[in-house]
Amino acid sequence: MPAVTGEPAADHAFVATVPVRWSDMDAFGHVNHARMVTLMEEARIEWLLSAGEEYAPLIKSAMIVHVDIRYQAQLRHEDSPLRVGMWIKRFRSVDFTIGYEIAGAAAPPGSRPACVASTQMAVVDVVEHRLRRLTDQEKGYLKAWSRS
């Protein structure tokens, strides 16, 4: 399993630390919804790129098909950097879903996350531009990143 950044992973396959920029804020002083998707993307890319070259075929063929975000508390600029814990929630023959728990820097470990989210990723044949099935090796990677 890939190494975790910063702190122990606990129930996460990977924990990324993502800074909140001033441009991520909205007029009400909290992280804008559209920018939250971008912050999740930055965390996901950090995780996937840290995985190693053997994971490249899976990573390069994955595309987002669905995003779901539920806010449980506000996140503000002073909560920076955000801790984004990620894991594989489930995988099927042609797709997998990444789970996210997002908390501010000062949130105690194990506390309720400010945001929970998921991204469903489909795998495609990059030459044929159509869905493809996950290989047994890719399923093994995904299983290793799943919660126990």
PDB file of N, CA and C in Angstrom, residues 14-115:
ATOM      1  N   PHE A  14      -4.905   6.765   2.316  1.00  0.00           N
ATOM      2  CA  PHE A  14      -3.980   7.872   2.088  1.00  0.00           C
ATOM      3  C   PHE A  14      -4.575   9.126   2.705  1.00  0.00           C
ATOM      4  N   VAL A  15      -3.738   9.943   3.302  1.00  0.00           N
ATOM      5  CA  VAL A  15      -4.169  11.234   3.835  1.00  0.00           C
ATOM      6  C   VAL A  15      -3.313  12.310   3.181  1.00  0.00           C
ATOM      7  N   ALA A  16      -3.966  13.195   2.441  1.00  0.00           N
ATOM      8  CA  ALA A  16      -3.285  14.316   1.794  1.00  0.00           C
ATOM      9  C   ALA A  16      -3.538  15.582   2.602  1.00  0.00           C
ATOM     10  N   THR A  17      -2.582  16.471   2.574  1.00  0.00           N
ATOM     11  CA  THR A  17      -2.721  17.781   3.197  1.00  0.00           C
ATOM     12  C   THR A  17      -2.800  18.801   2.071  1.00  0.00           C
ATOM     13  N   VAL A  18      -3.926  19.515   2.008  1.00  0.00           N
ATOM     14  CA  VAL A  18      -4.181  20.431   0.899  1.00  0.00           C
ATOM     15  C   VAL A  18      -4.410  21.836   1.442  1.00  0.00           C
ATOM     16  N   PRO A  19      -3.616  22.816   1.010  1.00  0.00           N
ATOM     17  CA  PRO A  19      -3.814  24.186   1.486  1.00  0.00           C
ATOM     18  C   PRO A  19      -5.072  24.818   0.897  1.00  0.00           C
ATOM     19  N   VAL A  20      -5.728  25.647   1.700  1.00  0.00           N
ATOM     20  CA  VAL A  20      -6.869  26.437   1.223  1.00  0.00           C
ATOM     21  C   VAL A  20      -6.319  27.791   0.797  1.00  0.00           C
ATOM     22  N   ARG A  21      -6.572  28.152  -0.450  1.00  0.00           N
ATOM     23  CA  ARG A  21      -6.130  29.442  -0.970  1.00  0.00           C
ATOM     24  C   ARG A  21      -7.244  30.470  -0.781  1.00  0.00           C
ATOM     25  N   TRP A  22      -6.873  31.710  -0.776  1.00  0.00           N
ATOM     26  CA  TRP A  22      -7.858  32.777  -0.642  1.00  0.00           C
ATOM     27  C   TRP A  22      -8.901  32.673  -1.759  1.00  0.00           C
ATOM     28  N   SER A  23      -8.479  32.286  -2.947  1.00  0.00           N
ATOM     29  CA  SER A  23      -9.394  32.167  -4.090  1.00  0.00           C
ATOM     30  C   SER A  23     -10.373  30.999  -3.941  1.00  0.00           C
ATOM     31  N   ASP A  24     -10.158  30.120  -2.958  1.00  0.00           N
ATOM     32  CA  ASP A  24     -11.080  29.009  -2.709  1.00  0.00           C
ATOM     33  C   ASP A  24     -12.301  29.443  -1.903  1.00  0.00           C
ATOM     34  N   MET A  25     -12.267  30.665  -1.387  1.00  0.00           N
ATOM     35  CA  MET A  25     -13.335  31.154  -0.509  1.00  0.00           C
ATOM     36  C   MET A  25     -14.454  31.789  -1.323  1.00  0.00           C
ATOM     37  N   ASP A  26     -15.677  31.747  -0.757  1.00  0.00           N
ATOM     38  CA  ASP A  26     -16.791  32.442  -1.399  1.00  0.00           C
ATOM     39  C   ASP A  26     -17.129  33.702  -0.604  1.00  0.00           C
ATOM     40  N   ALA A  27     -18.159  34.409  -1.025  1.00  0.00           N
ATOM     41  CA  ALA A  27     -18.531  35.680  -0.400  1.00  0.00           C
ATOM     42  C   ALA A  27     -18.964  35.507   1.058  1.00  0.00           C
ATOM     43  N   PHE A  28     -19.326  34.302   1.462  1.00  0.00           N
ATOM     44  CA  PHE A  28     -19.770  34.050   2.835  1.00  0.00           C
ATOM     45  C   PHE A  28     -18.633  33.625   3.760  1.00  0.00           C
ATOM     46  N   GLY A  29     -17.411  33.546   3.218  1.00  0.00           N
ATOM     47  CA  GLY A  29     -16.252  33.252   4.042  1.00  0.00           C
ATOM     48  C   GLY A  29     -15.949  31.779   4.233  1.00  0.00           C
ATOM     49  N   HIS A  30     -16.604  30.902   3.491  1.00  0.00           N
ATOM     50  CA  HIS A  30     -16.250  29.487   3.607  1.00  0.00           C
ATOM     51  C   HIS A  30     -15.845  28.945   2.234  1.00  0.00           C
ATOM     52  N   VAL A  31     -15.276  27.736   2.238  1.00  0.00           N
ATOM     53  CA  VAL A  31     -14.790  27.140   0.998  1.00  0.00           C
ATOM     54  C   VAL A  31     -15.967  26.964   0.036  1.00  0.00           C
ATOM     55  N   ASN A  32     -15.800  27.486  -1.168  1.00  0.00           N
ATOM     56  CA  ASN A  32     -16.818  27.410  -2.200  1.00  0.00           C
ATOM     57  C   ASN A  32     -16.996  25.964  -2.658  1.00  0.00           C
ATOM     58  N   HIS A  33     -18.251  25.600  -2.967  1.00  0.00           N
ATOM     59  CA  HIS A  33     -18.562  24.226  -3.356  1.00  0.00           C
ATOM     60  C   HIS A  33     -17.734  23.778  -4.570  1.00  0.00           C
ATOM     61  N   ALA A  34     -17.679  24.585  -5.614  1.00  0.00           N
ATOM     62  CA  ALA A  34     -16.917  24.215  -6.811  1.00  0.00           C
ATOM     63  C   ALA A  34     -15.427  24.070  -6.487  1.00  0.00           C
ATOM     64  N   ARG A  35     -14.924  24.898  -5.598  1.00  0.00           N
ATOM     65  CA  ARG A  35     -13.512  24.811  -5.214  1.00  0.00           C
ATOM     66  C   ARG A  35     -13.262  23.564  -4.370  1.00  0.00           C
ATOM     67  N   MET A  36     -14.260  23.093  -3.626  1.00  0.00           N
ATOM     68  CA  MET A  36     -14.095  21.862  -2.853  1.00  0.00           C
ATOM     69  C   MET A  36     -13.813  20.691  -3.799  1.00  0.00           C
ATOM     70  N   VAL A  37     -14.489  20.678  -4.939  1.00  0.00           N
ATOM     71  CA  VAL A  37     -14.231  19.628  -5.934  1.00  0.00           C
ATOM     72  C   VAL A  37     -12.774  19.700  -6.402  1.00  0.00           C
ATOM     73  N   THR A  38     -12.260  20.907  -6.601  1.00  0.00           N
ATOM     74  CA  THR A  38     -10.866  21.090  -7.010  1.00  0.00           C
ATOM     75  C   THR A  38      -9.905  20.644  -5.908  1.00  0.00           C
ATOM     76  N   LEU A  39     -10.200  20.973  -4.654  1.00  0.00           N
ATOM     77  CA  LEU A  39      -9.351  20.553  -3.537  1.00  0.00           C
ATOM     78  C   LEU A  39      -9.334  19.028  -3.414  1.00  0.00           C
ATOM     79  N   MET A  40     -10.492  18.397  -3.629  1.00  0.00           N
ATOM     80  CA  MET A  40     -10.549  16.930  -3.633  1.00  0.00           C
ATOM     81  C   MET A  40      -9.706  16.361  -4.769  1.00  0.00           C
ATOM     82  N   GLU A  41      -9.760  17.002  -5.923  1.00  0.00           N
ATOM     83  CA  GLU A  41      -8.960  16.560  -7.068  1.00  0.00           C
ATOM     84  C   GLU A  41      -7.470  16.634  -6.742  1.00  0.00           C
ATOM     85  N   GLU A  42      -7.034  17.727  -6.122  1.00  0.00           N
ATOM     86  CA  GLU A  42      -5.621  17.868  -5.764  1.00  0.00           C
ATOM     87  C   GLU A  42      -5.187  16.755  -4.817  1.00  0.00           C
ATOM     88  N   ALA A  43      -6.038  16.431  -3.840  1.00  0.00           N
ATOM     89  CA  ALA A  43      -5.721  15.349  -2.900  1.00  0.00           C
ATOM     90  C   ALA A  43      -5.680  14.007  -3.617  1.00  0.00           C
ATOM     91  N   ARG A  44      -6.661  13.752  -4.472  1.00  0.00           N
ATOM     92  CA  ARG A  44      -6.732  12.489  -5.201  1.00  0.00           C
ATOM     93  C   ARG A  44      -5.514  12.310  -6.112  1.00  0.00           C
ATOM     94  N   ILE A  45      -5.117  13.359  -6.796  1.00  0.00           N
ATOM     95  CA  ILE A  45      -3.953  13.281  -7.680  1.00  0.00           C
ATOM     96  C   ILE A  45      -2.689  12.997  -6.876  1.00  0.00           C
ATOM     97  N   GLU A  46      -2.533  13.663  -5.724  1.00  0.00           N
ATOM     98  CA  GLU A  46      -1.367  13.400  -4.867  1.00  0.00           C
ATOM     99  C   GLU A  46      -1.311  11.924  -4.493  1.00  0.00           C
ATOM    100  N   TRP A  47      -2.458  11.364  -4.101  1.00  0.00           N
ATOM    101  CA  TRP A  47      -2.526   9.952  -3.729  1.00  0.00           C
ATOM    102  C   TRP A  47      -2.166   9.060  -4.909  1.00  0.00           C
ATOM    103  N   LEU A  48      -2.845   9.267  -6.030  1.00  0.00           N
ATOM    104  CA  LEU A  48      -2.658   8.379  -7.166  1.00  0.00           C
ATOM    105  C   LEU A  48      -1.250   8.470  -7.749  1.00  0.00           C
ATOM    106  N   LEU A  49      -0.673   9.667  -7.784  1.00  0.00           N
ATOM    107  CA  LEU A  49       0.683   9.804  -8.310  1.00  0.00           C
ATOM    108  C   LEU A  49       1.725   9.206  -7.366  1.00  0.00           C
ATOM    109  N   SER A  50       1.407   9.136  -6.079  1.00  0.00           N
ATOM    110  CA  SER A  50       2.353   8.561  -5.122  1.00  0.00           C
ATOM    111  C   SER A  50       2.369   7.035  -5.181  1.00  0.00           C
ATOM    112  N   ALA A  51       1.420   6.452  -5.880  1.00  0.00           N
ATOM    113  CA  ALA A  51       1.238   5.004  -5.862  1.00  0.00           C
ATOM    114  C   ALA A  51       2.362   4.240  -6.545  1.00  0.00           C
ATOM    115  N   GLY A  52       2.999   4.830  -7.529  1.00  0.00           N
ATOM    116  CA  GLY A  52       4.087   4.147  -8.218  1.00  0.00           C
ATOM    117  C   GLY A  52       3.725   3.808  -9.647  1.00  0.00           C
ATOM    118  N   GLU A  53       4.759   3.512 -10.413  1.00  0.00           N
ATOM    119  CA  GLU A  53       4.601   3.281 -11.852  1.00  0.00           C
ATOM    120  C   GLU A  53       3.724   2.073 -12.171  1.00  0.00           C
ATOM    121  N   GLU A  54       3.722   1.053 -11.307  1.00  0.00           N
ATOM    122  CA  GLU A  54       2.911  -0.131 -11.597  1.00  0.00           C
ATOM    123  C   GLU A  54       1.413   0.163 -11.594  1.00  0.00           C
ATOM    124  N   TYR A  55       1.026   1.280 -10.983  1.00  0.00           N
ATOM    125  CA  TYR A  55      -0.382   1.675 -10.936  1.00  0.00           C
ATOM    126  C   TYR A  55      -0.778   2.566 -12.114  1.00  0.00           C
ATOM    127  N   ALA A  56       0.189   2.972 -12.934  1.00  0.00           N
ATOM    128  CA  ALA A  56      -0.058   3.938 -14.009  1.00  0.00           C
ATOM    129  C   ALA A  56      -1.184   3.539 -14.966  1.00  0.00           C
ATOM    130  N   PRO A  57      -1.284   2.288 -15.432  1.00  0.00           N
ATOM    131  CA  PRO A  57      -2.376   1.961 -16.351  1.00  0.00           C
ATOM    132  C   PRO A  57      -3.766   2.210 -15.755  1.00  0.00           C
ATOM    133  N   LEU A  58      -3.929   1.906 -14.483  1.00  0.00           N
ATOM    134  CA  LEU A  58      -5.209   2.167 -13.822  1.00  0.00           C
ATOM    135  C   LEU A  58      -5.452   3.666 -13.690  1.00  0.00           C
ATOM    136  N   ILE A  59      -4.454   4.382 -13.222  1.00  0.00           N
ATOM    137  CA  ILE A  59      -4.603   5.811 -12.956  1.00  0.00           C
ATOM    138  C   ILE A  59      -4.839   6.597 -14.242  1.00  0.00           C
ATOM    139  N   LYS A  60      -4.102   6.280 -15.284  1.00  0.00           N
ATOM    140  CA  LYS A  60      -4.232   7.021 -16.542  1.00  0.00           C
ATOM    141  C   LYS A  60      -5.517   6.710 -17.291  1.00  0.00           C
ATOM    142  N   SER A  61      -6.187   5.612 -16.941  1.00  0.00           N
ATOM    143  CA  SER A  61      -7.411   5.249 -17.647  1.00  0.00           C
ATOM    144  C   SER A  61      -8.675   5.599 -16.867  1.00  0.00           C
ATOM    145  N   ALA A  62      -8.543   6.168 -15.673  1.00  0.00           N
ATOM    146  CA  ALA A  62      -9.709   6.466 -14.840  1.00  0.00           C
ATOM    147  C   ALA A  62     -10.257   7.856 -15.129  1.00  0.00           C
ATOM    148  N   MET A  63     -11.590   7.954 -15.250  1.00  0.00           N
ATOM    149  CA  MET A  63     -12.235   9.257 -15.430  1.00  0.00           C
ATOM    150  C   MET A  63     -13.423   9.348 -14.485  1.00  0.00           C
ATOM    151  N   ILE A  64     -13.689  10.541 -14.016  1.00  0.00           N
ATOM    152  CA  ILE A  64     -14.798  10.750 -13.078  1.00  0.00           C
ATOM    153  C   ILE A  64     -16.131  10.692 -13.820  1.00  0.00           C
ATOM    154  N   VAL A  65     -17.058   9.931 -13.239  1.00  0.00           N
ATOM    155  CA  VAL A  65     -18.407   9.881 -13.804  1.00  0.00           C
ATOM    156  C   VAL A  65     -19.467  10.414 -12.841  1.00  0.00           C
ATOM    157  N   HIS A  66     -19.108  10.532 -11.545  1.00  0.00           N
ATOM    158  CA  HIS A  66     -20.083  11.060 -10.575  1.00  0.00           C
ATOM    159  C   HIS A  66     -19.341  11.591  -9.349  1.00  0.00           C
ATOM    160  N   VAL A  67     -19.810  12.717  -8.822  1.00  0.00           N
ATOM    161  CA  VAL A  67     -19.264  13.308  -7.597  1.00  0.00           C
ATOM    162  C   VAL A  67     -20.418  13.534  -6.631  1.00  0.00           C
ATOM    163  N   ASP A  68     -20.202  13.187  -5.383  1.00  0.00           N
ATOM    164  CA  ASP A  68     -21.207  13.400  -4.338  1.00  0.00           C
ATOM    165  C   ASP A  68     -20.508  14.040  -3.144  1.00  0.00           C
ATOM    166  N   ILE A  69     -21.052  15.157  -2.659  1.00  0.00           N
ATOM    167  CA  ILE A  69     -20.450  15.864  -1.522  1.00  0.00           C
ATOM    168  C   ILE A  69     -21.544  16.191  -0.514  1.00  0.00           C
ATOM    169  N   ARG A  70     -21.255  15.924   0.768  1.00  0.00           N
ATOM    170  CA  ARG A  70     -22.173  16.303   1.845  1.00  0.00           C
ATOM    171  C   ARG A  70     -21.373  17.094   2.878  1.00  0.00           C
ATOM    172  N   TYR A  71     -21.834  18.306   3.153  1.00  0.00           N
ATOM    173  CA  TYR A  71     -21.170  19.173   4.125  1.00  0.00           C
ATOM    174  C   TYR A  71     -21.821  18.973   5.482  1.00  0.00           C
ATOM    175  N   GLN A  72     -20.982  18.812   6.491  1.00  0.00           N
ATOM    176  CA  GLN A  72     -21.457  18.617   7.858  1.00  0.00           C
ATOM    177  C   GLN A  72     -21.059  19.780   8.751  1.00  0.00           C
ATOM    178  N   ALA A  73     -20.159  20.623   8.245  1.00  0.00           N
ATOM    179  CA  ALA A  73     -19.711  21.827   8.949  1.00  0.00           C
ATOM    180  C   ALA A  73     -19.022  22.717   7.924  1.00  0.00           C
ATOM    181  N   GLN A  74     -18.895  23.981   8.247  1.00  0.00           N
ATOM    182  CA  GLN A  74     -18.210  24.903   7.349  1.00  0.00           C
ATOM    183  C   GLN A  74     -16.694  24.712   7.434  1.00  0.00           C
ATOM    184  N   LEU A  75     -16.044  24.932   6.322  1.00  0.00           N
ATOM    185  CA  LEU A  75     -14.592  24.993   6.289  1.00  0.00           C
ATOM    186  C   LEU A  75     -14.215  26.384   5.815  1.00  0.00           C
ATOM    187  N   ARG A  76     -13.308  27.022   6.541  1.00  0.00           N
ATOM    188  CA  ARG A  76     -12.895  28.391   6.244  1.00  0.00           C
ATOM    189  C   ARG A  76     -11.399  28.437   5.958  1.00  0.00           C
ATOM    190  N   HIS A  77     -10.936  29.585   5.539  1.00  0.00           N
ATOM    191  CA  HIS A  77      -9.517  29.751   5.231  1.00  0.00           C
ATOM    192  C   HIS A  77      -8.642  29.407   6.433  1.00  0.00           C
ATOM    193  N   GLU A  78      -9.074  29.781   7.621  1.00  0.00           N
ATOM    194  CA  GLU A  78      -8.267  29.510   8.820  1.00  0.00           C
ATOM    195  C   GLU A  78      -8.204  28.018   9.178  1.00  0.00           C
ATOM    196  N   ASP A  79      -9.009  27.175   8.502  1.00  0.00           N
ATOM    197  CA  ASP A  79      -8.942  25.725   8.712  1.00  0.00           C
ATOM    198  C   ASP A  79      -7.829  25.076   7.897  1.00  0.00           C
ATOM    199  N   SER A  80      -7.127  25.884   7.114  1.00  0.00           N
ATOM    200  CA  SER A  80      -6.061  25.383   6.242  1.00  0.00           C
ATOM    201  C   SER A  80      -4.846  24.950   7.063  1.00  0.00           C
ATOM    202  N   PRO A  81      -4.164  23.907   6.609  1.00  0.00           N
ATOM    203  CA  PRO A  81      -4.457  23.068   5.454  1.00  0.00           C
ATOM    204  C   PRO A  81      -5.509  22.016   5.805  1.00  0.00           C
ATOM    205  N   LEU A  82      -6.272  21.613   4.803  1.00  0.00           N
ATOM    206  CA  LEU A  82      -7.275  20.575   5.006  1.00  0.00           C
ATOM    207  C   LEU A  82      -6.601  19.214   5.014  1.00  0.00           C
ATOM    208  N   ARG A  83      -7.094  18.337   5.857  1.00  0.00           N
ATOM    209  CA  ARG A  83      -6.673  16.933   5.860  1.00  0.00           C
ATOM    210  C   ARG A  83      -7.726  16.154   5.075  1.00  0.00           C
ATOM    211  N   VAL A  84      -7.318  15.519   4.016  1.00  0.00           N
ATOM    212  CA  VAL A  84      -8.242  14.781   3.158  1.00  0.00           C
ATOM    213  C   VAL A  84      -7.873  13.300   3.221  1.00  0.00           C
ATOM    214  N   GLY A  85      -8.667  12.551   3.974  1.00  0.00           N
ATOM    215  CA  GLY A  85      -8.477  11.108   4.065  1.00  0.00           C
ATOM    216  C   GLY A  85      -9.253  10.429   2.953  1.00  0.00           C
ATOM    217  N   MET A  86      -8.607   9.468   2.274  1.00  0.00           N
ATOM    218  CA  MET A  86      -9.250   8.799   1.134  1.00  0.00           C
ATOM    219  C   MET A  86      -9.068   7.288   1.232  1.00  0.00           C
ATOM    220  N   TRP A  87      -9.996   6.571   0.645  1.00  0.00           N
ATOM    221  CA  TRP A  87      -9.961   5.119   0.570  1.00  0.00           C
ATOM    222  C   TRP A  87     -10.880   4.681  -0.561  1.00  0.00           C
ATOM    223  N   ILE A  88     -10.799   3.419  -0.946  1.00  0.00           N
ATOM    224  CA  ILE A  88     -11.693   2.871  -1.960  1.00  0.00           C
ATOM    225  C   ILE A  88     -12.937   2.345  -1.248  1.00  0.00           C
ATOM    226  N   LYS A  89     -14.078   2.938  -1.571  1.00  0.00           N
ATOM    227  CA  LYS A  89     -15.341   2.521  -0.960  1.00  0.00           C
ATOM    228  C   LYS A  89     -15.861   1.220  -1.574  1.00  0.00           C
ATOM    229  N   ARG A  90     -15.721   1.110  -2.902  1.00  0.00           N
ATOM    230  CA  ARG A  90     -16.188  -0.096  -3.588  1.00  0.00           C
ATOM    231  C   ARG A  90     -15.589  -0.115  -4.998  1.00  0.00           C
ATOM    232  N   PHE A  91     -15.575  -1.291  -5.580  1.00  0.00           N
ATOM    233  CA  PHE A  91     -15.193  -1.405  -6.982  1.00  0.00           C
ATOM    234  C   PHE A  91     -16.024  -2.504  -7.617  1.00  0.00           C
ATOM    235  N   ARG A  92     -16.283  -2.300  -8.900  1.00  0.00           N
ATOM    236  CA  ARG A  92     -17.053  -3.254  -9.691  1.00  0.00           C
ATOM    237  C   ARG A  92     -16.240  -3.573 -10.941  1.00  0.00           C
ATOM    238  N   SER A  93     -16.853  -4.156 -11.934  1.00  0.00           N
ATOM    239  CA  SER A  93     -16.087  -4.610 -13.099  1.00  0.00           C
ATOM    240  C   SER A  93     -15.476  -3.485 -13.917  1.00  0.00           C
ATOM    241  N   VAL A  94     -16.126  -2.314 -14.012  1.00  0.00           N
ATOM    242  CA  VAL A  94     -15.615  -1.224 -14.850  1.00  0.00           C
ATOM    243  C   VAL A  94     -15.436   0.096 -14.107  1.00  0.00           C
ATOM    244  N   ASP A  95     -15.655   0.102 -12.796  1.00  0.00           N
ATOM    245  CA  ASP A  95     -15.525   1.366 -12.067  1.00  0.00           C
ATOM    246  C   ASP A  95     -15.148   1.138 -10.608  1.00  0.00           C
ATOM    247  N   PHE A  96     -14.753   2.231  -9.958  1.00  0.00           N
ATOM    248  CA  PHE A  96     -14.468   2.194  -8.529  1.00  0.00           C
ATOM    249  C   PHE A  96     -14.853   3.538  -7.927  1.00  0.00           C
ATOM    250  N   THR A  97     -15.101   3.548  -6.628  1.00  0.00           N
ATOM    251  CA  THR A  97     -15.529   4.760  -5.936  1.00  0.00           C
ATOM    252  C   THR A  97     -14.543   5.078  -4.823  1.00  0.00           C
ATOM    253  N   ILE A  98     -14.061   6.324  -4.836  1.00  0.00           N
ATOM    254  CA  ILE A  98     -13.159   6.817  -3.801  1.00  0.00           C
ATOM    255  C   ILE A  98     -13.987   7.551  -2.758  1.00  0.00           C
ATOM    256  N   GLY A  99     -13.789   7.224  -1.492  1.00  0.00           N
ATOM    257  CA  GLY A  99     -14.417   7.939  -0.390  1.00  0.00           C
ATOM    258  C   GLY A  99     -13.461   8.987   0.161  1.00  0.00           C
ATOM    259  N   TYR A 100     -14.019  10.089   0.655  1.00  0.00           N
ATOM    260  CA  TYR A 100     -13.237  11.190   1.215  1.00  0.00           C
ATOM    261  C   TYR A 100     -13.826  11.597   2.554  1.00  0.00           C
ATOM    262  N   GLU A 101     -12.970  11.905   3.512  1.00  0.00           N
ATOM    263  CA  GLU A 101     -13.349  12.574   4.749  1.00  0.00           C
ATOM    264  C   GLU A 101     -12.420  13.770   4.874  1.00  0.00           C
ATOM    265  N   ILE A 102     -13.019  14.961   4.936  1.00  0.00           N
ATOM    266  CA  ILE A 102     -12.245  16.196   4.886  1.00  0.00           C
ATOM    267  C   ILE A 102     -12.445  16.965   6.182  1.00  0.00           C
ATOM    268  N   ALA A 103     -11.327  17.355   6.781  1.00  0.00           N
ATOM    269  CA  ALA A 103     -11.369  18.086   8.048  1.00  0.00           C
ATOM    270  C   ALA A 103     -10.339  19.210   8.013  1.00  0.00           C
ATOM    271  N   GLY A 104     -10.568  20.203   8.841  1.00  0.00           N
ATOM    272  CA  GLY A 104      -9.608  21.291   8.978  1.00  0.00           C
ATOM    273  C   GLY A 104      -8.392  20.842   9.767  1.00  0.00           C
ATOM    274  N   ALA A 105      -7.323  21.610   9.656  1.00  0.00           N
ATOM    275  CA  ALA A 105      -6.050  21.272  10.293  1.00  0.00           C
ATOM    276  C   ALA A 105      -6.167  21.109  11.806  1.00  0.00           C
ATOM    277  N   ALA A 106      -7.010  21.910  12.448  1.00  0.00           N
ATOM    278  CA  ALA A 106      -7.116  21.876  13.903  1.00  0.00           C
ATOM    279  C   ALA A 106      -8.108  20.834  14.417  1.00  0.00           C
ATOM    280  N   ALA A 107      -8.806  20.137  13.531  1.00  0.00           N
ATOM    281  CA  ALA A 107      -9.788  19.132  13.964  1.00  0.00           C
ATOM    282  C   ALA A 107      -9.070  17.975  14.645  1.00  0.00           C
ATOM    283  N   PRO A 108      -9.550  17.567  15.813  1.00  0.00           N
ATOM    284  CA  PRO A 108      -8.903  16.437  16.492  1.00  0.00           C
ATOM    285  C   PRO A 108      -9.046  15.151  15.676  1.00  0.00           C
ATOM    286  N   PRO A 109      -8.013  14.305  15.661  1.00  0.00           N
ATOM    287  CA  PRO A 109      -8.122  13.025  14.953  1.00  0.00           C
ATOM    288  C   PRO A 109      -9.334  12.241  15.459  1.00  0.00           C
ATOM    289  N   GLY A 110     -10.047  11.639  14.536  1.00  0.00           N
ATOM    290  CA  GLY A 110     -11.219  10.847  14.903  1.00  0.00           C
ATOM    291  C   GLY A 110     -12.497  11.649  15.066  1.00  0.00           C
ATOM    292  N   SER A 111     -12.410  12.982  14.959  1.00  0.00           N
ATOM    293  CA  SER A 111     -13.621  13.787  15.084  1.00  0.00           C
ATOM    294  C   SER A 111     -14.443  13.718  13.796  1.00  0.00           C
ATOM    295  N   ARG A 112     -15.672  14.139  13.878  1.00  0.00           N
ATOM    296  CA  ARG A 112     -16.564  14.136  12.724  1.00  0.00           C
ATOM    297  C   ARG A 112     -15.994  15.037  11.629  1.00  0.00           C
ATOM    298  N   PRO A 113     -15.857  14.520  10.389  1.00  0.00           N
ATOM    299  CA  PRO A 113     -15.315  15.360   9.311  1.00  0.00           C
ATOM    300  C   PRO A 113     -16.281  16.483   8.947  1.00  0.00           C
ATOM    301  N   ALA A 114     -15.740  17.581   8.469  1.00  0.00           N
ATOM    302  CA  ALA A 114     -16.572  18.701   8.021  1.00  0.00           C
ATOM    303  C   ALA A 114     -17.256  18.378   6.705  1.00  0.00           C
ATOM    304  N   CYS A 115     -16.662  17.483   5.941  1.00  0.00           N
ATOM    305  CA  CYS A 115     -17.197  17.150   4.630  1.00  0.00           C
ATOM    306  C   CYS A 115     -16.929  15.678   4.356  1.00  0.00           C
TER     307      CYS A 115
END
